[in-house]
Tab-separated table of C-alpha atoms in Angstrom:
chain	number	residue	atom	x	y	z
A	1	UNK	CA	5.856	34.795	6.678
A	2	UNK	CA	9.168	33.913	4.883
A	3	UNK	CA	7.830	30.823	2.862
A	4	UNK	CA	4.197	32.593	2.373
A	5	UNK	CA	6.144	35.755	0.824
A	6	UNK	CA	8.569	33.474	-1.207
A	7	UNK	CA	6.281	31.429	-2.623
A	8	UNK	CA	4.032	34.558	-3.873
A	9	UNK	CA	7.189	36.619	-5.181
A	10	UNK	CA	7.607	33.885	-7.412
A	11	UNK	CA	3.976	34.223	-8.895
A	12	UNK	CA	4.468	37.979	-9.027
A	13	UNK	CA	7.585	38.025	-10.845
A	14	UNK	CA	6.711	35.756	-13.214
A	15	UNK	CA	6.864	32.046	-12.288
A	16	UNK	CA	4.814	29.734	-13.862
A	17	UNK	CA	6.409	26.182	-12.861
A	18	UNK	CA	4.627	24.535	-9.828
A	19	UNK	CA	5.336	25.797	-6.913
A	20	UNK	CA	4.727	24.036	-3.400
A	21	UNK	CA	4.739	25.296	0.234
A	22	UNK	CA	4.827	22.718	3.051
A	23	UNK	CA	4.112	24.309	6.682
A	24	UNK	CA	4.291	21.722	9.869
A	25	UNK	CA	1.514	23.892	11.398
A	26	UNK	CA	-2.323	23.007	10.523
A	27	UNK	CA	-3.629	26.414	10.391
A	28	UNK	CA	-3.583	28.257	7.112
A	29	UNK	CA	-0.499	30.621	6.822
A	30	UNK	CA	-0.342	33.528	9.609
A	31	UNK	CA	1.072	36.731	10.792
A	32	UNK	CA	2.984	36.502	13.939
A	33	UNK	CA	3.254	39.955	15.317
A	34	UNK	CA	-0.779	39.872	16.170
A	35	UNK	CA	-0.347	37.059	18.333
A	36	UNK	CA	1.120	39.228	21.137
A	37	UNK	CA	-1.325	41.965	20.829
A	38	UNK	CA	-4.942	41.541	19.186
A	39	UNK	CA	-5.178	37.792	19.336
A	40	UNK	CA	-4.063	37.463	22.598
A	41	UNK	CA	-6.041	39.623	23.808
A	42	UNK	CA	-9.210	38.496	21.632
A	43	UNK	CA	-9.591	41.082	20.267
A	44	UNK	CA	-8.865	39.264	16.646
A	45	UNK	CA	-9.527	35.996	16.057
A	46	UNK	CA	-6.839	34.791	13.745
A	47	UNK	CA	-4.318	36.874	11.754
A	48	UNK	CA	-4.149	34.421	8.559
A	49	UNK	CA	-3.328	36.222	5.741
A	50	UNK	CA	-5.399	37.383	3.307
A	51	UNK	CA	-3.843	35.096	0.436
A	52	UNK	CA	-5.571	33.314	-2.474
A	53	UNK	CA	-3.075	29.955	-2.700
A	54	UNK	CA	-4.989	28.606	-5.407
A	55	UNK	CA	-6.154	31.362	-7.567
A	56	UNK	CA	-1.647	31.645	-7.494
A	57	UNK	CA	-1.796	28.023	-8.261
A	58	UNK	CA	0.392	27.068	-4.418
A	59	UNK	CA	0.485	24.226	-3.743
A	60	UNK	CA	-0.613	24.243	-0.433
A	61	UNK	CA	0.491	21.752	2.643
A	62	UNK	CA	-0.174	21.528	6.161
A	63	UNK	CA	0.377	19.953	9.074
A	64	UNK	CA	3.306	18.500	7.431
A	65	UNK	CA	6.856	17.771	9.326
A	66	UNK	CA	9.513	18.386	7.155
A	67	UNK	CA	12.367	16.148	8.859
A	68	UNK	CA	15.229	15.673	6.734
A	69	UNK	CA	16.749	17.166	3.557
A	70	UNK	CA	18.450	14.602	1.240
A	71	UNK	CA	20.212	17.176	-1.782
A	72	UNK	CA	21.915	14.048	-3.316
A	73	UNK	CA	18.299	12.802	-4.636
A	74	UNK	CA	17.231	16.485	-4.615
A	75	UNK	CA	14.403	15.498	-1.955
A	76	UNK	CA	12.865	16.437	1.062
A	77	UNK	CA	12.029	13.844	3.695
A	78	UNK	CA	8.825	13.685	5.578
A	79	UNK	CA	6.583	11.451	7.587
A	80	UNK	CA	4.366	11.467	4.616
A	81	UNK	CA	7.225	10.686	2.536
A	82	UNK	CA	9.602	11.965	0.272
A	83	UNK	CA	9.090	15.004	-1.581
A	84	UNK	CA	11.254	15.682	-4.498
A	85	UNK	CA	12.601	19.623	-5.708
A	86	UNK	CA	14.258	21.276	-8.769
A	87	UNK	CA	14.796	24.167	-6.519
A	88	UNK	CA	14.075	24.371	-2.649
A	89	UNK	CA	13.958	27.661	-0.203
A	90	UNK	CA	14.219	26.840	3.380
A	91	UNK	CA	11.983	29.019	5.124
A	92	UNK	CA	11.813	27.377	9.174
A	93	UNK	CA	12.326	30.097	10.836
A	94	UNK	CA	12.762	30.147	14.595
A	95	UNK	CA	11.942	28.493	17.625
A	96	UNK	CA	11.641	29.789	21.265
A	97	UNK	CA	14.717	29.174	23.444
A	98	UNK	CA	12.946	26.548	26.577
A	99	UNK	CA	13.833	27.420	29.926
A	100	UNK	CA	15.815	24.216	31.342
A	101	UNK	CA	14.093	22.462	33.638
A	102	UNK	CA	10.486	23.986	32.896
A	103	UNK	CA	8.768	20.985	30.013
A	104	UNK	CA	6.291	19.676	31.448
A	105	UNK	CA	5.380	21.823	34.416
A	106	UNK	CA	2.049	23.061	34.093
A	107	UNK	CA	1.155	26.299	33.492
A	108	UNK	CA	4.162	27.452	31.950
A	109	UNK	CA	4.098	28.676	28.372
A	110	UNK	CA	6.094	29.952	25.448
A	111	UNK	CA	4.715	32.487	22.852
A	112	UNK	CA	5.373	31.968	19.199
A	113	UNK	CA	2.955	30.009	17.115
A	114	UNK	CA	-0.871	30.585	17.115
A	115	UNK	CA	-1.621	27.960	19.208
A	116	UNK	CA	0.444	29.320	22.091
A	117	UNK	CA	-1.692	32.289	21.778
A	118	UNK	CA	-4.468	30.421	22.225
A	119	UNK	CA	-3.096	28.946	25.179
A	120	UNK	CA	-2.428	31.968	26.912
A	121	UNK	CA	-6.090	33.961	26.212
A	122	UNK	CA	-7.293	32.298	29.495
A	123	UNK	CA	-4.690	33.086	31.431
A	124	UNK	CA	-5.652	36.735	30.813
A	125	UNK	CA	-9.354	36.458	30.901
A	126	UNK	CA	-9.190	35.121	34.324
A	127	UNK	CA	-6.569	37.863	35.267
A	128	UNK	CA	-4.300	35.066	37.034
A	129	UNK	CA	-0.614	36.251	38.919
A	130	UNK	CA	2.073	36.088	35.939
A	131	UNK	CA	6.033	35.747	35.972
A	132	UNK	CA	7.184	36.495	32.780
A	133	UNK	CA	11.008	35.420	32.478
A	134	UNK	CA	13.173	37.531	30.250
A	135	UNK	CA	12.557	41.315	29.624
A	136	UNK	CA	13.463	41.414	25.897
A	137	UNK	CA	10.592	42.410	22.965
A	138	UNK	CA	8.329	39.167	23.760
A	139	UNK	CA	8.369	39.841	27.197
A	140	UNK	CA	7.549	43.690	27.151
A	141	UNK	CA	4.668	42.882	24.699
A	142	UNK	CA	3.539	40.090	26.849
A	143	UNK	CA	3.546	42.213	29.971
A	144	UNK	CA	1.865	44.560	28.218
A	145	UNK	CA	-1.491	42.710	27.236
A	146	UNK	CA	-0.959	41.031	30.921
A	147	UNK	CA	-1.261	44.587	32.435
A	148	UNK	CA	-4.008	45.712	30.054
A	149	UNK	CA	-6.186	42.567	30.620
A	150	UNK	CA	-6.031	43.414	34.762
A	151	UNK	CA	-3.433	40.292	35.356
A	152	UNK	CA	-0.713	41.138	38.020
A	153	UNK	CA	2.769	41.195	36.704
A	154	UNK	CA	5.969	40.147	37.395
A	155	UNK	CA	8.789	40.151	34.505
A	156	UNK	CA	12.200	38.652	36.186
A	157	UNK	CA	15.424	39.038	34.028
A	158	UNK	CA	18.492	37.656	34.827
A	159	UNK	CA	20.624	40.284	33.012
A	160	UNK	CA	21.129	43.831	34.786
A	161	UNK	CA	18.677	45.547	32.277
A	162	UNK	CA	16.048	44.802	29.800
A	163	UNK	CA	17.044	44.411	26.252
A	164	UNK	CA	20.658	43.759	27.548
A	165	UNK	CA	21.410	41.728	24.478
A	166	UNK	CA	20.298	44.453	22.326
A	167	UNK	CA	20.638	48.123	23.520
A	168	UNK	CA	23.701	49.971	25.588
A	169	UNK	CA	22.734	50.202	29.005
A	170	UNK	CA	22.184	54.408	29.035
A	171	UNK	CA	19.202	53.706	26.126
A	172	UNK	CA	17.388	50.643	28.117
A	173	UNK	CA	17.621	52.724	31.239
A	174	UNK	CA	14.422	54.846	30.390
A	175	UNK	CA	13.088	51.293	29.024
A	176	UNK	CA	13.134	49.995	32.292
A	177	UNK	CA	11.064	52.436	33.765
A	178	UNK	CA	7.790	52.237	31.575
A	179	UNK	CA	7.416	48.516	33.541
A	180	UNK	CA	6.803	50.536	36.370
A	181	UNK	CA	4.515	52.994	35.284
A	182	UNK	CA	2.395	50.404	34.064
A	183	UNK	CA	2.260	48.553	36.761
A	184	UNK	CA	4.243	45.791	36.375
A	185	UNK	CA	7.287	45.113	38.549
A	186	UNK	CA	10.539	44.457	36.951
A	187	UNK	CA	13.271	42.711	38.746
A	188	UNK	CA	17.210	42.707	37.100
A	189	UNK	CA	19.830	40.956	37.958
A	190	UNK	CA	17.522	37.820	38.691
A	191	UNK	CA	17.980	34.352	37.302
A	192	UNK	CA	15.232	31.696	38.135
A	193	UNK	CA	16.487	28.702	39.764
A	194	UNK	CA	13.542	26.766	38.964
A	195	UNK	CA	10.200	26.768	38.370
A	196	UNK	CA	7.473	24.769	39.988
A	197	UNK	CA	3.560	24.236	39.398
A	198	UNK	CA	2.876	27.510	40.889
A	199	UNK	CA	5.440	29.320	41.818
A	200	UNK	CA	9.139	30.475	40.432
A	201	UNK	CA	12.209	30.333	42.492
A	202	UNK	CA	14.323	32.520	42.205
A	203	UNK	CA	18.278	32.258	42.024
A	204	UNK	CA	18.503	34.662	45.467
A	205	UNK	CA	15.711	32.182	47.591
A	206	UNK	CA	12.707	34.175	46.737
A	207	UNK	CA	9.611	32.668	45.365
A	208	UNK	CA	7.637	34.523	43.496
A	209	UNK	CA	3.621	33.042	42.971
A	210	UNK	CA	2.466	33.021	39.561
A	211	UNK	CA	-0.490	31.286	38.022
A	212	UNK	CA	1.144	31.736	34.957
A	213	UNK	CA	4.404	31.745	33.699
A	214	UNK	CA	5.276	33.160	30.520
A	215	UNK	CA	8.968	32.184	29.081
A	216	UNK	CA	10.765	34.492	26.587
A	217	UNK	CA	14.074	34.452	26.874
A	218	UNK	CA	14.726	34.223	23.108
A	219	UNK	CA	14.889	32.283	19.844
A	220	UNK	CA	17.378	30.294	17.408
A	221	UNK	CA	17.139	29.230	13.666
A	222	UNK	CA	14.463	26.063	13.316
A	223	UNK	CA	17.529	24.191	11.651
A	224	UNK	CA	18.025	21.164	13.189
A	225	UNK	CA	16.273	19.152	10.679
A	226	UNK	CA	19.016	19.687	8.804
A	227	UNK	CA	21.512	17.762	10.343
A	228	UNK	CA	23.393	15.616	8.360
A	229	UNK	CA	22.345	17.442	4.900
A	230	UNK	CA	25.478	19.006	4.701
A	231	UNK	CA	24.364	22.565	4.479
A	232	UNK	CA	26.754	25.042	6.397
A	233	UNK	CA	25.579	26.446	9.592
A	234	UNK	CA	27.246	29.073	11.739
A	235	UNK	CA	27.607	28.835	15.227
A	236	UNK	CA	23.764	30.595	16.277
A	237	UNK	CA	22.683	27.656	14.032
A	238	UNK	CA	21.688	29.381	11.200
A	239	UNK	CA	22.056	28.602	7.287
A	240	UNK	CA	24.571	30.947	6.173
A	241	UNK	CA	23.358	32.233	2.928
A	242	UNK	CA	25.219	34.074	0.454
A	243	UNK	CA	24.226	37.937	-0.325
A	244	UNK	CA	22.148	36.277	-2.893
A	245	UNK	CA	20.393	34.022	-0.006
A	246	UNK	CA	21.923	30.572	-1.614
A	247	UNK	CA	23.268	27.966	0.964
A	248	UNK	CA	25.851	25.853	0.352
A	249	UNK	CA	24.163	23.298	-0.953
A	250	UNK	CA	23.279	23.809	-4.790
A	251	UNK	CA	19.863	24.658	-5.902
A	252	UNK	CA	18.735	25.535	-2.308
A	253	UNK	CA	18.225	28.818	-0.761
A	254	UNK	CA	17.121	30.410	2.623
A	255	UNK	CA	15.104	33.405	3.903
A	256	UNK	CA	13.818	34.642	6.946
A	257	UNK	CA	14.647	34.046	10.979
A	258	UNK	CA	16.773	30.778	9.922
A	259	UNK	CA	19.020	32.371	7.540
A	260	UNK	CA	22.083	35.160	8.461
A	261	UNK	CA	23.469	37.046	5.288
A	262	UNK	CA	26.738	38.795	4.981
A	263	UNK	CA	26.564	42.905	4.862
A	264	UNK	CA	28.419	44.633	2.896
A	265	UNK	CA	27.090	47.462	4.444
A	266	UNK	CA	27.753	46.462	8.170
A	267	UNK	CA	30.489	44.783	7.596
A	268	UNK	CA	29.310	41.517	9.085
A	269	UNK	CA	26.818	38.531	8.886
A	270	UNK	CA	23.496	39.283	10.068
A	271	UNK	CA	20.786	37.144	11.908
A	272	UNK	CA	17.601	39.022	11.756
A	273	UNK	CA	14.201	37.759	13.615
A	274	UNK	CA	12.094	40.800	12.216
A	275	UNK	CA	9.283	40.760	10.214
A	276	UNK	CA	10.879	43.134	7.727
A	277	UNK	CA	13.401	40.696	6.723
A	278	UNK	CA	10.724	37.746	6.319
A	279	UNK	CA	8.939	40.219	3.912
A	280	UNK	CA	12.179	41.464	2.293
A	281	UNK	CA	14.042	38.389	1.439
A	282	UNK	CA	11.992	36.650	-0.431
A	283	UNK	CA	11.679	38.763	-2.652
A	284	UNK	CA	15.497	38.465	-3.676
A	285	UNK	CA	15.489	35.274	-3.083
A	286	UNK	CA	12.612	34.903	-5.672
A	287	UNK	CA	14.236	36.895	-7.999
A	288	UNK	CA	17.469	34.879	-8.092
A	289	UNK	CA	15.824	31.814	-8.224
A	290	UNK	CA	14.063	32.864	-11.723
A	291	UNK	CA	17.452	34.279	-12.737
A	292	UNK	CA	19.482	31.815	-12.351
A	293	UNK	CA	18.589	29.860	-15.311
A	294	UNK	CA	18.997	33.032	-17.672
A	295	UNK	CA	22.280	33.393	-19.521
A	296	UNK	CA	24.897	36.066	-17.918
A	297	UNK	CA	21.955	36.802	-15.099
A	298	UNK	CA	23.546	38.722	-12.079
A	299	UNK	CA	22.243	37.388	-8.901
A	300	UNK	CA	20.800	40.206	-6.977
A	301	UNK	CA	22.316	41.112	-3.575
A	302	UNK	CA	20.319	41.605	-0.705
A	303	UNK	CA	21.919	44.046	1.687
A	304	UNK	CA	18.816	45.752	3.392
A	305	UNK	CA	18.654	48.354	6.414
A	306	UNK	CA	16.865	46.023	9.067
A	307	UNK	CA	13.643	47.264	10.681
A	308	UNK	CA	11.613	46.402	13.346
A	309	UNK	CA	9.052	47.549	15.967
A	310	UNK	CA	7.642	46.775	18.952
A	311	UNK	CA	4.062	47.836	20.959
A	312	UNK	CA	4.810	48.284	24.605
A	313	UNK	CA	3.881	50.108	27.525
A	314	UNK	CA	1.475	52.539	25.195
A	315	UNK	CA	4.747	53.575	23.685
A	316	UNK	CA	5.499	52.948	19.727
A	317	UNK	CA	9.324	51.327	19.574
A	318	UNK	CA	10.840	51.034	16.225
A	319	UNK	CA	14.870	50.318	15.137
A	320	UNK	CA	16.217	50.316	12.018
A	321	UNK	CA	20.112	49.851	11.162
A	322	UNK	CA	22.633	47.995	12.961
A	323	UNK	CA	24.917	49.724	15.688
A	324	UNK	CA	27.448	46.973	16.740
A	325	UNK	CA	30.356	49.289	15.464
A	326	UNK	CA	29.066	52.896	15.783
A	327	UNK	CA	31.313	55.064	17.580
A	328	UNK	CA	29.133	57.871	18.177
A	329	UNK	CA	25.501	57.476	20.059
A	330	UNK	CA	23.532	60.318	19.998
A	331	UNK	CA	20.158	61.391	21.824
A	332	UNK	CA	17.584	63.676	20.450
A	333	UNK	CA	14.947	64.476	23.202
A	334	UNK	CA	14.607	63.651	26.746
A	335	UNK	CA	14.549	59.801	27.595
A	336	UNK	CA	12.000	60.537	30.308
A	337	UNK	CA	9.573	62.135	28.098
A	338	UNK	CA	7.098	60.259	25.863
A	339	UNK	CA	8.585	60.527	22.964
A	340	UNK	CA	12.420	60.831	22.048
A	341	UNK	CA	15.069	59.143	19.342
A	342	UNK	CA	18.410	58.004	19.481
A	343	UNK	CA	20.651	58.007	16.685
A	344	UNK	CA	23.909	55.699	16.432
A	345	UNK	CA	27.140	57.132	13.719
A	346	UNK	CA	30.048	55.786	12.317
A	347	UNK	CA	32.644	57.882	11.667
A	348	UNK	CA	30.122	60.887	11.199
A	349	UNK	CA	27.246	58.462	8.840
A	350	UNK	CA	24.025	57.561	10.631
A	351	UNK	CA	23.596	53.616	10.893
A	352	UNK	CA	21.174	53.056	13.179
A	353	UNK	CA	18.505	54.740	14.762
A	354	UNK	CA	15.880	54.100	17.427
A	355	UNK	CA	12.376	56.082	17.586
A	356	UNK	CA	9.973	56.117	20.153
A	357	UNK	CA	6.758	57.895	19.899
A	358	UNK	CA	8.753	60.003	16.567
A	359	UNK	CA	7.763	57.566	13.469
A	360	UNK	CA	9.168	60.655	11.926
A	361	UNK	CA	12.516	60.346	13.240
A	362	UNK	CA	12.436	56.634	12.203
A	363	UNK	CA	11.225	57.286	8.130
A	364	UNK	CA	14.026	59.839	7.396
A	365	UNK	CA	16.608	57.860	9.373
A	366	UNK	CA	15.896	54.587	7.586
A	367	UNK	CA	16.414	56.784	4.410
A	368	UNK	CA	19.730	57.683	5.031
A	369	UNK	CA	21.043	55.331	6.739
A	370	UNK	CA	20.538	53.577	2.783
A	371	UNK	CA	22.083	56.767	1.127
A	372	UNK	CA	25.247	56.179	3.758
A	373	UNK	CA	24.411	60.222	4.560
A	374	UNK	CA	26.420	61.949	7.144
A	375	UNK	CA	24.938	64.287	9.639
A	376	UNK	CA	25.817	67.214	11.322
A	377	UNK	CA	25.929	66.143	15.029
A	378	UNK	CA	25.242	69.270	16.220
A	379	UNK	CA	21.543	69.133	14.322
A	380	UNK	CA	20.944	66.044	14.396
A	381	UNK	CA	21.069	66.243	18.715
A	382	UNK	CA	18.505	68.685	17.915
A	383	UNK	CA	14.806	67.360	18.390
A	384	UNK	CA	13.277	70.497	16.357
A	385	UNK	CA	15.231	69.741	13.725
A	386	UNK	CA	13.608	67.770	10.968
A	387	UNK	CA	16.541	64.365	10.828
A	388	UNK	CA	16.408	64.685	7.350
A	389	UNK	CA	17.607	68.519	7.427
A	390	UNK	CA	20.933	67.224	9.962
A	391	UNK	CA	22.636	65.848	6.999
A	392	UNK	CA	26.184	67.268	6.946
A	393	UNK	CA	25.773	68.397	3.263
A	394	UNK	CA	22.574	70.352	4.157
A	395	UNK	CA	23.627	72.376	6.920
């Protein structure tokens, strides 16, 4: 998505030097969030977008391993050879976090790339027993085509809730009840020992049967091709870009799951694995990469509100913000009904906010969370109440 979106930004804003986008996967350039919905559960066969690389005159490359980056010689190294660059935009993205101790058994599978969907559509049409290990956003969306193709379910997570790494306990509480009412079980507090051809053990002695076992337990920049190019990393392993998405090295930038940015606006460097950003940041980075050859340019900053969402559990999740130093979390509706928001403040201005079922609620939050708007608690705790209408200047 990243490198797709960069390299057409830079035909849309102008760019008329050659422009070439090298992918190690042989399929023609993708969506990802289809893969754990429509195309795993056939319902789609592909979810390639609908680009024209050579009417924008991309050069287009598959199947190609990128495995080293040399910026002395201002050249990439693959096994096809060298390939030279006035400008490059690292765009790897991020690969699934492997369960130790699970290559090579059969039967157990990860979920990123289109070919792991296609792994997994069997599994489903022949309804087999699945463990899915780790309740975060993969694992919720895989247990939710599991369910709706007839498999039985099992989704074992070693932390004491789902979305631990992401959400306060009191707002995955009501998350951890939809596993239930679809059907699946949902076991905290549960690391796997092992898994076998088979079966999963469990830390506690239980073994739980699974024809299947689904691993999503999370992801990390794609950056260790990198090694030895002397670009900075941070500690999660990603490039750390500028607010202008340059790296350290000169003449190369980075967008998308393998790149964290500083924010002004949070405060803090961000790592973002969302779709939004992988549409979003190119188009800065694009931008900056045309400007920087024009006299007195000012590199534009990218500082965006990050979005996501998630299908689960017939329920419609979406986030947008960042609430790491909020001091205020509030709730407007009942967690146990279908449809209810919570909204995250720092000293009285909204940050973050998290919809389900109220798309709403998540429009007018994302809106001022940008304008930095402070709300009226009182109104903004109020469901009725339109969010937009809670501002503090509006009551």
């Amino acid at each position: 998505m990243a490198g797709v979106q960069t390299a057409v930004a830079l035909r849309e804003q102008g760019f008329t030097g050659p422009v070439t986008l090298i992918g190690a996967e042989p399929h023609q350039p993708y969506d990802r969030p289809p893969l754990s919905k429509a195309v795993l559960l056939g319902n789609a066969e592909g979810s390639a977008f609908d680009i024209d690389f050579e009417a924008l005159d991309i050069d287009l490359q598959l199947g190609r391993d990128v495995t080293g980056l040399r910026p002395g010689a201002h050249e990439l190294d693959t096994l096809a050879g060298p390939v030279p660059y006035d400008v490059l935009v690292v765009a790897s993205g991020a690969e699934p976090v492997v369960l130790p101790g699970s290559e090579g058994v059969p039967g157990v599978h990860l979920l990123r790339t289109l070919d792991d969907a296609a792994r997994l559509r069997p599994v489903l049409d022949e309804q087999h027993t699945v463990v899915v290990v780790g309740a975060g956003w993969i694992g919720a969306e895989f247990a939710t085509a599991a369910r709706a193709a007839g498999c039985e379910v099992t989704v074992v997570e070693a932390a004491d809730r789902p979305l631990a790494g992401v959400l306060p306990a009191e707002v995955a509480a009501p998350m951890a009840r939809w596993y239930a009412q679809s059907g699946a079980e949902l076991l905290t507090g549960t690391p796997v020992a092992r898994i076998e051809h088979g079966s999963v053990v469990l830390a506690d002695g239980r073994t739980l049967a699974a024809g299947a076992v689904v691993v999503g337990i999370g992801a990390r920049p794609a950056t260790g091709w990198l090694a030895g190019s002397g670009i900075a990393l941070g500690p999660d392993g990603s490039v750390t870009a500028d607010d202008a998405l340059r790296t350290s090295l000169p003449d190369v930038y980075a967008v998308g799951d393998c790149a964290s940015f500083p924010s002004a606006r949070y405060g803090t460097r961000l790592l973002v694995h969302h779709w939004d950003n992988a549409l979003q940041g190119p188009r800065t980075a694009a931008a900056n990469i045309i400007g920087a050859g024009t006299d007195g340019a000012q590199p534009l900053t990218y500082d965006p509100v990050p979005y996501f969402w998630s299908e689960q559990f017939d329920r419609f999740v979406q986030y947008a913000g960042h609430h790491g130093d909020a001091d205020t979390l509030l709730w407007r509706g009942d967690p146990a009904d279908a449809a209810w928001t919570v909204c995250w403040l720092r000293d009285g201005a909204l940050v973050a906010v998290l919809a389900v079922g109220r798309p709403r609620d998540l429009a007018q939050g994302r809106r001022l969370i940008e304008a930095g708007a402070r709300l009226d608690q009182v109104r903004a705790a109020d469901p009725a109440v339109p969010l937009k209408s809670a501002r503090a200047d509006a009551a």
